Amino acid sequence: MNTVRFVLVSEMFSALSHPKRLEIISHIGLSNRGSGELAELTRLSKANVSQHLNVLKARGLVVCEKSGTACRYRLTSSKVLEICDLIRQMILEQLETTSEKRKSLANVTPFLREKKEQS
């Protein structure tokens, strides 16, 4: 039973794993969008946008609201944006840590130079 939980979470992360899908989510998060708008904003073909939207719809991250022949996409939950923001914060923390490590390493005398100085 626990395995199912991990599979479902994995599938959700899989849907979020493509940069263009994240870009689409970002645009839809600002306001409901049509696929044509999304194609222009992302510089993808309409067919490619449609493929990405299908993945997002299959995972329940976006829905299409039809009005006549037009279809506008919206996020199913603001939590999608919260998840993306949490990941962004984690990345910023990692970059900060990496930057601090780089600074401390810059102050370390290279081993080869230490050997030459000792000789």
PDB file of C-alpha atoms in Angstrom:
ATOM      1  CA  MET A   1       0.000   0.000   0.000  1.00  0.00           C
ATOM      2  CA  ASN A   2       2.830   2.436   0.806  1.00  0.00           C
ATOM      3  CA  THR A   3       4.340   1.771  -2.601  1.00  0.00           C
ATOM      4  CA  VAL A   4       1.236   3.225  -4.272  1.00  0.00           C
ATOM      5  CA  ARG A   5       1.731   6.452  -2.357  1.00  0.00           C
ATOM      6  CA  PHE A   6       5.314   6.747  -3.589  1.00  0.00           C
ATOM      7  CA  VAL A   7       4.298   5.933  -7.162  1.00  0.00           C
ATOM      8  CA  LEU A   8       1.637   8.669  -7.119  1.00  0.00           C
ATOM      9  CA  VAL A   9       4.064  11.242  -5.742  1.00  0.00           C
ATOM     10  CA  SER A  10       6.669  10.166  -8.283  1.00  0.00           C
ATOM     11  CA  GLU A  11       4.198  10.604 -11.138  1.00  0.00           C
ATOM     12  CA  MET A  12       3.333  14.092  -9.900  1.00  0.00           C
ATOM     13  CA  PHE A  13       7.009  15.053  -9.778  1.00  0.00           C
ATOM     14  CA  SER A  14       7.465  13.540 -13.214  1.00  0.00           C
ATOM     15  CA  ALA A  15       4.803  15.870 -14.593  1.00  0.00           C
ATOM     16  CA  LEU A  16       6.636  18.792 -12.968  1.00  0.00           C
ATOM     17  CA  SER A  17      10.047  17.694 -14.219  1.00  0.00           C
ATOM     18  CA  HIS A  18      10.044  19.467 -17.595  1.00  0.00           C
ATOM     19  CA  PRO A  19      11.186  23.115 -17.752  1.00  0.00           C
ATOM     20  CA  LYS A  20       8.554  24.069 -20.330  1.00  0.00           C
ATOM     21  CA  ARG A  21       5.767  22.523 -18.221  1.00  0.00           C
ATOM     22  CA  LEU A  22       6.974  24.597 -15.285  1.00  0.00           C
ATOM     23  CA  GLU A  23       6.944  27.664 -17.509  1.00  0.00           C
ATOM     24  CA  ILE A  24       3.377  26.836 -18.591  1.00  0.00           C
ATOM     25  CA  ILE A  25       2.348  26.430 -14.947  1.00  0.00           C
ATOM     26  CA  SER A  26       3.901  29.790 -14.156  1.00  0.00           C
ATOM     27  CA  HIS A  27       1.958  31.513 -16.952  1.00  0.00           C
ATOM     28  CA  ILE A  28      -1.310  29.823 -16.002  1.00  0.00           C
ATOM     29  CA  GLY A  29      -0.674  30.738 -12.370  1.00  0.00           C
ATOM     30  CA  LEU A  30      -0.683  34.414 -13.318  1.00  0.00           C
ATOM     31  CA  SER A  31      -3.982  34.113 -15.198  1.00  0.00           C
ATOM     32  CA  ASN A  32      -6.026  31.544 -17.082  1.00  0.00           C
ATOM     33  CA  ARG A  33      -4.617  31.085 -20.570  1.00  0.00           C
ATOM     34  CA  GLY A  34      -5.563  29.576 -23.885  1.00  0.00           C
ATOM     35  CA  SER A  35      -3.225  27.200 -25.670  1.00  0.00           C
ATOM     36  CA  GLY A  36      -2.488  29.800 -28.364  1.00  0.00           C
ATOM     37  CA  GLU A  37      -1.414  32.304 -25.728  1.00  0.00           C
ATOM     38  CA  LEU A  38       0.748  29.688 -24.067  1.00  0.00           C
ATOM     39  CA  ALA A  39       2.367  28.836 -27.404  1.00  0.00           C
ATOM     40  CA  GLU A  40       3.289  32.501 -27.897  1.00  0.00           C
ATOM     41  CA  LEU A  41       4.516  32.959 -24.323  1.00  0.00           C
ATOM     42  CA  THR A  42       6.646  29.801 -24.322  1.00  0.00           C
ATOM     43  CA  ARG A  43       7.723  30.023 -27.976  1.00  0.00           C
ATOM     44  CA  LEU A  44       6.550  26.460 -28.542  1.00  0.00           C
ATOM     45  CA  SER A  45       4.323  25.132 -31.287  1.00  0.00           C
ATOM     46  CA  LYS A  46       0.650  24.709 -30.418  1.00  0.00           C
ATOM     47  CA  ALA A  47       1.078  20.955 -30.821  1.00  0.00           C
ATOM     48  CA  ASN A  48       3.964  20.917 -28.341  1.00  0.00           C
ATOM     49  CA  VAL A  49       2.021  23.053 -25.838  1.00  0.00           C
ATOM     50  CA  SER A  50      -0.901  20.675 -26.227  1.00  0.00           C
ATOM     51  CA  GLN A  51       1.328  17.695 -25.389  1.00  0.00           C
ATOM     52  CA  HIS A  52       2.608  19.407 -22.252  1.00  0.00           C
ATOM     53  CA  LEU A  53      -0.915  20.422 -21.227  1.00  0.00           C
ATOM     54  CA  ASN A  54      -2.068  16.822 -21.659  1.00  0.00           C
ATOM     55  CA  VAL A  55       0.617  15.656 -19.225  1.00  0.00           C
ATOM     56  CA  LEU A  56      -0.403  18.338 -16.726  1.00  0.00           C
ATOM     57  CA  LYS A  57      -4.087  17.480 -17.140  1.00  0.00           C
ATOM     58  CA  ALA A  58      -3.429  13.763 -16.720  1.00  0.00           C
ATOM     59  CA  ARG A  59      -1.817  14.474 -13.339  1.00  0.00           C
ATOM     60  CA  GLY A  60      -4.653  16.784 -12.328  1.00  0.00           C
ATOM     61  CA  LEU A  61      -2.498  19.901 -12.201  1.00  0.00           C
ATOM     62  CA  VAL A  62      -4.498  21.904 -14.748  1.00  0.00           C
ATOM     63  CA  VAL A  63      -8.027  21.819 -16.105  1.00  0.00           C
ATOM     64  CA  CYS A  64      -9.563  23.206 -19.259  1.00  0.00           C
ATOM     65  CA  GLU A  65     -12.613  25.415 -18.880  1.00  0.00           C
ATOM     66  CA  LYS A  66     -14.525  25.604 -22.156  1.00  0.00           C
ATOM     67  CA  SER A  67     -16.459  28.628 -23.249  1.00  0.00           C
ATOM     68  CA  GLY A  68     -17.958  27.910 -26.666  1.00  0.00           C
ATOM     69  CA  THR A  69     -15.075  26.705 -28.792  1.00  0.00           C
ATOM     70  CA  ALA A  70     -12.433  28.386 -26.635  1.00  0.00           C
ATOM     71  CA  CYS A  71     -10.610  26.549 -23.879  1.00  0.00           C
ATOM     72  CA  ARG A  72      -8.843  28.373 -21.058  1.00  0.00           C
ATOM     73  CA  TYR A  73      -6.515  26.487 -18.762  1.00  0.00           C
ATOM     74  CA  ARG A  74      -6.301  27.068 -15.029  1.00  0.00           C
ATOM     75  CA  LEU A  75      -4.431  25.450 -12.174  1.00  0.00           C
ATOM     76  CA  THR A  76      -6.474  23.015 -10.127  1.00  0.00           C
ATOM     77  CA  SER A  77      -4.856  24.248  -6.925  1.00  0.00           C
ATOM     78  CA  SER A  78      -2.656  27.116  -5.786  1.00  0.00           C
ATOM     79  CA  LYS A  79      -0.598  24.420  -4.046  1.00  0.00           C
ATOM     80  CA  VAL A  80       1.046  23.728  -7.415  1.00  0.00           C
ATOM     81  CA  LEU A  81       2.641  27.176  -7.239  1.00  0.00           C
ATOM     82  CA  GLU A  82       3.504  26.665  -3.571  1.00  0.00           C
ATOM     83  CA  ILE A  83       5.356  23.444  -4.426  1.00  0.00           C
ATOM     84  CA  CYS A  84       7.285  25.205  -7.178  1.00  0.00           C
ATOM     85  CA  ASP A  85       8.148  28.047  -4.802  1.00  0.00           C
ATOM     86  CA  LEU A  86       9.359  25.617  -2.123  1.00  0.00           C
ATOM     87  CA  ILE A  87      11.650  23.959  -4.653  1.00  0.00           C
ATOM     88  CA  ARG A  88      12.901  27.397  -5.758  1.00  0.00           C
ATOM     89  CA  GLN A  89      13.690  28.239  -2.121  1.00  0.00           C
ATOM     90  CA  MET A  90      15.576  24.956  -1.703  1.00  0.00           C
ATOM     91  CA  ILE A  91      17.632  25.735  -4.806  1.00  0.00           C
ATOM     92  CA  LEU A  92      18.466  29.203  -3.475  1.00  0.00           C
ATOM     93  CA  GLU A  93      19.575  27.672  -0.153  1.00  0.00           C
ATOM     94  CA  GLN A  94      21.757  25.150  -2.010  1.00  0.00           C
ATOM     95  CA  LEU A  95      23.298  27.903  -4.119  1.00  0.00           C
ATOM     96  CA  GLU A  96      24.021  29.902  -0.985  1.00  0.00           C
ATOM     97  CA  THR A  97      25.669  26.892   0.644  1.00  0.00           C
ATOM     98  CA  THR A  98      27.662  26.182  -2.504  1.00  0.00           C
ATOM     99  CA  SER A  99      28.732  29.810  -2.698  1.00  0.00           C
ATOM    100  CA  GLU A 100      29.872  29.724   0.939  1.00  0.00           C
ATOM    101  CA  LYS A 101      31.838  26.518   0.276  1.00  0.00           C
ATOM    102  CA  ARG A 102      33.483  28.090  -2.755  1.00  0.00           C
ATOM    103  CA  LYS A 103      34.519  31.107  -0.703  1.00  0.00           C
ATOM    104  CA  SER A 104      36.046  28.926   2.005  1.00  0.00           C
ATOM    105  CA  LEU A 105      37.839  26.791  -0.586  1.00  0.00           C
ATOM    106  CA  ALA A 106      39.281  29.911  -2.216  1.00  0.00           C
ATOM    107  CA  ASN A 107      41.108  30.608   1.033  1.00  0.00           C
ATOM    108  CA  VAL A 108      42.692  27.152   1.142  1.00  0.00           C
ATOM    109  CA  THR A 109      46.272  26.987  -0.065  1.00  0.00           C
ATOM    110  CA  PRO A 110      46.561  24.374  -2.797  1.00  0.00           C
ATOM    111  CA  PHE A 111      48.390  21.251  -1.679  1.00  0.00           C
ATOM    112  CA  LEU A 112      50.970  21.468  -4.449  1.00  0.00           C
ATOM    113  CA  ARG A 113      51.968  24.977  -3.427  1.00  0.00           C
ATOM    114  CA  GLU A 114      52.276  23.868   0.225  1.00  0.00           C
ATOM    115  CA  LYS A 115      54.663  21.051  -0.804  1.00  0.00           C
ATOM    116  CA  LYS A 116      56.837  23.407  -2.857  1.00  0.00           C
ATOM    117  CA  GLU A 117      57.007  25.919  -0.006  1.00  0.00           C
ATOM    118  CA  GLN A 118      58.075  23.177   2.436  1.00  0.00           C
ATOM    119  CA  SER A 119      60.936  22.023   0.180  1.00  0.00           C
TER     120      SER A 119
END
